PDB file of C-alpha atoms in Angstrom:
ATOM      1  CA  MET A  21       8.982 -21.186 -20.254  1.00  0.00           C
ATOM      2  CA  LYS A  22       5.718 -19.529 -21.311  1.00  0.00           C
ATOM      3  CA  ILE A  23       5.895 -16.280 -23.204  1.00  0.00           C
ATOM      4  CA  LYS A  24       3.232 -13.601 -23.021  1.00  0.00           C
ATOM      5  CA  GLN A  25       1.880 -12.599 -26.415  1.00  0.00           C
ATOM      6  CA  LEU A  26      -0.486  -9.713 -27.103  1.00  0.00           C
ATOM      7  CA  SER A  27      -3.320 -10.280 -29.574  1.00  0.00           C
ATOM      8  CA  ILE A  28      -4.689  -6.961 -30.804  1.00  0.00           C
ATOM      9  CA  PHE A  29      -7.964  -6.884 -32.704  1.00  0.00           C
ATOM     10  CA  LEU A  30      -7.879  -4.311 -35.493  1.00  0.00           C
ATOM     11  CA  GLN A  31     -10.559  -2.927 -37.754  1.00  0.00           C
ATOM     12  CA  ASN A  32      -9.831  -3.815 -41.348  1.00  0.00           C
ATOM     13  CA  LYS A  33      -9.307  -0.240 -42.503  1.00  0.00           C
ATOM     14  CA  LYS A  34      -6.407   1.954 -43.537  1.00  0.00           C
ATOM     15  CA  GLY A  35      -4.153   3.034 -40.709  1.00  0.00           C
ATOM     16  CA  SER A  36      -5.318   0.518 -38.090  1.00  0.00           C
ATOM     17  CA  LEU A  37      -2.017  -1.336 -38.021  1.00  0.00           C
ATOM     18  CA  TYR A  38      -0.063   1.901 -37.849  1.00  0.00           C
ATOM     19  CA  ASP A  39      -2.231   3.191 -34.993  1.00  0.00           C
ATOM     20  CA  ALA A  40      -1.576   0.131 -32.809  1.00  0.00           C
ATOM     21  CA  LEU A  41       2.144   0.052 -33.549  1.00  0.00           C
ATOM     22  CA  ASP A  42       2.436   3.797 -32.956  1.00  0.00           C
ATOM     23  CA  VAL A  43       0.883   3.403 -29.495  1.00  0.00           C
ATOM     24  CA  LEU A  44       3.450   0.739 -28.664  1.00  0.00           C
ATOM     25  CA  SER A  45       6.308   2.826 -30.048  1.00  0.00           C
ATOM     26  CA  LYS A  46       5.325   5.952 -28.129  1.00  0.00           C
ATOM     27  CA  GLY A  47       5.049   3.822 -24.985  1.00  0.00           C
ATOM     28  CA  GLY A  48       8.631   2.622 -25.363  1.00  0.00           C
ATOM     29  CA  ILE A  49       7.582  -0.929 -26.210  1.00  0.00           C
ATOM     30  CA  ASN A  50       9.889  -2.853 -28.548  1.00  0.00           C
ATOM     31  CA  ILE A  51       8.363  -5.514 -30.792  1.00  0.00           C
ATOM     32  CA  LYS A  52      10.360  -8.746 -30.907  1.00  0.00           C
ATOM     33  CA  ALA A  53       8.080 -10.696 -33.283  1.00  0.00           C
ATOM     34  CA  LEU A  54       4.742 -10.207 -34.958  1.00  0.00           C
ATOM     35  CA  SER A  55       2.146 -11.940 -37.051  1.00  0.00           C
ATOM     36  CA  LEU A  56      -0.875 -10.430 -38.759  1.00  0.00           C
ATOM     37  CA  ALA A  57      -3.934 -12.369 -39.904  1.00  0.00           C
ATOM     38  CA  ASP A  58      -6.970 -10.759 -41.429  1.00  0.00           C
ATOM     39  CA  THR A  59     -10.514 -11.411 -42.518  1.00  0.00           C
ATOM     40  CA  SER A  60     -12.762  -9.106 -44.487  1.00  0.00           C
ATOM     41  CA  ASP A  61     -13.910  -7.376 -41.284  1.00  0.00           C
ATOM     42  CA  PHE A  62     -10.991  -7.386 -38.851  1.00  0.00           C
ATOM     43  CA  GLY A  63      -7.386  -8.354 -38.316  1.00  0.00           C
ATOM     44  CA  ILE A  64      -5.571  -9.993 -35.444  1.00  0.00           C
ATOM     45  CA  LEU A  65      -2.113  -8.625 -34.779  1.00  0.00           C
ATOM     46  CA  ARG A  66      -0.101 -10.966 -32.574  1.00  0.00           C
ATOM     47  CA  VAL A  67       3.027  -9.454 -31.044  1.00  0.00           C
ATOM     48  CA  VAL A  68       5.734 -10.490 -28.647  1.00  0.00           C
ATOM     49  CA  VAL A  69       7.167  -7.412 -26.977  1.00  0.00           C
ATOM     50  CA  ASN A  70       9.883  -6.649 -24.439  1.00  0.00           C
ATOM     51  CA  ASN A  71       7.349  -5.676 -21.743  1.00  0.00           C
ATOM     52  CA  PRO A  72       3.990  -7.447 -22.288  1.00  0.00           C
ATOM     53  CA  GLN A  73       2.209  -6.064 -19.222  1.00  0.00           C
ATOM     54  CA  LYS A  74       3.049  -2.439 -20.069  1.00  0.00           C
ATOM     55  CA  GLY A  75       2.138  -3.074 -23.705  1.00  0.00           C
ATOM     56  CA  LEU A  76      -1.247  -4.450 -22.655  1.00  0.00           C
ATOM     57  CA  GLU A  77      -1.922  -1.472 -20.409  1.00  0.00           C
ATOM     58  CA  ILE A  78      -1.060   1.221 -22.934  1.00  0.00           C
ATOM     59  CA  LEU A  79      -3.034  -0.481 -25.697  1.00  0.00           C
ATOM     60  CA  GLU A  80      -6.090  -0.770 -23.440  1.00  0.00           C
ATOM     61  CA  GLU A  81      -5.695   2.898 -22.436  1.00  0.00           C
ATOM     62  CA  ALA A  82      -5.772   3.742 -26.160  1.00  0.00           C
ATOM     63  CA  ASN A  83      -9.053   1.774 -26.478  1.00  0.00           C
ATOM     64  CA  PHE A  84      -7.681  -1.211 -28.364  1.00  0.00           C
ATOM     65  CA  LEU A  85      -9.249  -4.600 -27.776  1.00  0.00           C
ATOM     66  CA  VAL A  86      -6.265  -6.681 -26.682  1.00  0.00           C
ATOM     67  CA  LYS A  87      -5.801 -10.056 -25.055  1.00  0.00           C
ATOM     68  CA  MET A  88      -2.703 -11.547 -23.416  1.00  0.00           C
ATOM     69  CA  THR A  89      -2.070 -15.170 -24.333  1.00  0.00           C
ATOM     70  CA  ASP A  90       0.582 -17.713 -23.386  1.00  0.00           C
ATOM     71  CA  ILE A  91       2.721 -19.230 -26.137  1.00  0.00           C
ATOM     72  CA  ILE A  92       6.029 -21.063 -26.142  1.00  0.00           C
ATOM     73  CA  ALA A  93       9.180 -20.499 -28.160  1.00  0.00           C
ATOM     74  CA  ILE A  94      11.653 -23.039 -29.386  1.00  0.00           C
ATOM     75  CA  GLU A  95      14.972 -22.818 -31.128  1.00  0.00           C
ATOM     76  CA  MET A  96      15.082 -24.692 -34.406  1.00  0.00           C
ATOM     77  CA  ASN A  97      17.635 -25.186 -37.141  1.00  0.00           C
ATOM     78  CA  ASP A  98      17.501 -22.415 -39.737  1.00  0.00           C
ATOM     79  CA  ASN A  99      17.972 -24.624 -42.766  1.00  0.00           C
ATOM     80  CA  PRO A 100      15.816 -26.591 -45.205  1.00  0.00           C
ATOM     81  CA  GLY A 101      13.792 -29.091 -43.173  1.00  0.00           C
ATOM     82  CA  GLY A 102      14.302 -27.380 -39.803  1.00  0.00           C
ATOM     83  CA  LEU A 103      10.614 -26.563 -39.437  1.00  0.00           C
ATOM     84  CA  SER A 104       9.522 -29.917 -40.852  1.00  0.00           C
ATOM     85  CA  ASP A 105      11.561 -31.747 -38.218  1.00  0.00           C
ATOM     86  CA  VAL A 106       9.800 -29.866 -35.416  1.00  0.00           C
ATOM     87  CA  LEU A 107       6.350 -30.312 -36.972  1.00  0.00           C
ATOM     88  CA  LYS A 108       6.933 -34.051 -37.380  1.00  0.00           C
ATOM     89  CA  THR A 109       7.632 -34.360 -33.654  1.00  0.00           C
ATOM     90  CA  ILE A 110       4.435 -32.448 -32.887  1.00  0.00           C
ATOM     91  CA  LYS A 111       2.408 -34.534 -35.356  1.00  0.00           C
ATOM     92  CA  ASP A 112       3.834 -37.824 -34.084  1.00  0.00           C
ATOM     93  CA  ASN A 113       2.708 -36.846 -30.572  1.00  0.00           C
ATOM     94  CA  ASP A 114      -0.813 -35.933 -31.738  1.00  0.00           C
ATOM     95  CA  ILE A 115      -0.671 -32.300 -30.607  1.00  0.00           C
ATOM     96  CA  ASP A 116      -2.954 -29.847 -32.392  1.00  0.00           C
ATOM     97  CA  LEU A 117      -1.342 -26.472 -33.083  1.00  0.00           C
ATOM     98  CA  GLU A 118      -3.567 -23.428 -33.435  1.00  0.00           C
ATOM     99  CA  TYR A 119      -0.920 -21.219 -35.037  1.00  0.00           C
ATOM    100  CA  LEU A 120       2.788 -20.539 -35.243  1.00  0.00           C
ATOM    101  CA  TYR A 121       5.177 -17.929 -36.544  1.00  0.00           C
ATOM    102  CA  ALA A 122       8.939 -17.621 -36.641  1.00  0.00           C
ATOM    103  CA  PHE A 123      11.783 -15.156 -36.786  1.00  0.00           C
ATOM    104  CA  THR A 124      15.555 -15.250 -37.098  1.00  0.00           C
ATOM    105  CA  HIS A 125      18.024 -13.640 -34.734  1.00  0.00           C
ATOM    106  CA  ASN A 126      21.736 -13.261 -34.128  1.00  0.00           C
ATOM    107  CA  LYS A 127      22.445 -17.015 -34.124  1.00  0.00           C
ATOM    108  CA  THR A 128      22.875 -17.418 -37.861  1.00  0.00           C
ATOM    109  CA  ASP A 129      22.127 -21.153 -37.899  1.00  0.00           C
ATOM    110  CA  LYS A 130      19.046 -20.971 -35.643  1.00  0.00           C
ATOM    111  CA  ALA A 131      15.562 -19.459 -35.773  1.00  0.00           C
ATOM    112  CA  ILE A 132      12.945 -18.956 -33.077  1.00  0.00           C
ATOM    113  CA  LEU A 133       9.556 -20.593 -33.610  1.00  0.00           C
ATOM    114  CA  LEU A 134       6.588 -19.319 -31.590  1.00  0.00           C
ATOM    115  CA  LEU A 135       3.786 -21.834 -31.057  1.00  0.00           C
ATOM    116  CA  HIS A 136       0.290 -21.792 -29.601  1.00  0.00           C
ATOM    117  CA  THR A 137      -1.889 -24.726 -28.627  1.00  0.00           C
ATOM    118  CA  ASP A 138      -4.380 -25.488 -25.880  1.00  0.00           C
ATOM    119  CA  GLU A 139      -1.843 -28.092 -24.701  1.00  0.00           C
ATOM    120  CA  LEU A 140       1.158 -25.831 -23.965  1.00  0.00           C
ATOM    121  CA  ASP A 141       2.499 -27.852 -21.027  1.00  0.00           C
ATOM    122  CA  ASN A 142       2.228 -31.111 -22.955  1.00  0.00           C
ATOM    123  CA  LEU A 143       3.816 -29.526 -26.022  1.00  0.00           C
ATOM    124  CA  ALA A 144       6.750 -28.207 -23.986  1.00  0.00           C
ATOM    125  CA  ALA A 145       7.286 -31.616 -22.377  1.00  0.00           C
ATOM    126  CA  VAL A 146       7.196 -33.421 -25.734  1.00  0.00           C
ATOM    127  CA  LEU A 147       9.623 -30.970 -27.293  1.00  0.00           C
ATOM    128  CA  LYS A 148      12.073 -31.286 -24.399  1.00  0.00           C
ATOM    129  CA  GLU A 149      11.819 -35.101 -24.532  1.00  0.00           C
ATOM    130  CA  ASN A 150      12.818 -34.876 -28.192  1.00  0.00           C
ATOM    131  CA  ASP A 151      15.831 -32.621 -27.520  1.00  0.00           C
ATOM    132  CA  ILE A 152      14.191 -29.504 -28.951  1.00  0.00           C
ATOM    133  CA  THR A 153      15.290 -26.403 -27.042  1.00  0.00           C
ATOM    134  CA  VAL A 154      12.450 -24.486 -25.412  1.00  0.00           C
ATOM    135  CA  VAL A 155      13.508 -20.836 -25.146  1.00  0.00           C
ATOM    136  CA  SER A 156      12.800 -18.859 -21.971  1.00  0.00           C
ATOM    137  CA  SER A 157      10.611 -15.777 -21.969  1.00  0.00           C
ATOM    138  CA  GLU A 158      13.523 -13.656 -20.715  1.00  0.00           C
ATOM    139  CA  GLU A 159      15.644 -14.688 -23.695  1.00  0.00           C
ATOM    140  CA  VAL A 160      12.902 -13.829 -26.190  1.00  0.00           C
ATOM    141  CA  TYR A 161      12.009 -10.511 -24.514  1.00  0.00           C
ATOM    142  CA  ASN A 162      15.706  -9.512 -24.555  1.00  0.00           C
ATOM    143  CA  LEU A 163      16.670 -10.544 -28.092  1.00  0.00           C
TER     144      LEU A 163
END
């Protein structure tokens, strides 16, 4: 159920994003989803990759500061209101999300939503109780 995500801390300077992604590419790591947030001093690149452990190792070998974090993925309707429906369920169950990001895939009417909270087990249980499909790590890694 839980998916391993890599959070890579980048200096906020030209080429930093390229450098991290180039390391992953040369290591044969395929990115399945990504999110980038920045401040004036640094950025946090969050990626889901096909082989998180190998990705972590090669990034650390290249002297990147990287952390592996658990997240969960759900399948949601890819139409107006699809995200709102999921967020309403989360809000109604008083779960505090830290961040989320989404991507589409080969199911044209569905999207994958990646979520992080300190209450991952509770979140997964609430989503399942409300008939929201929690996607396995294997499915996400192999999309």
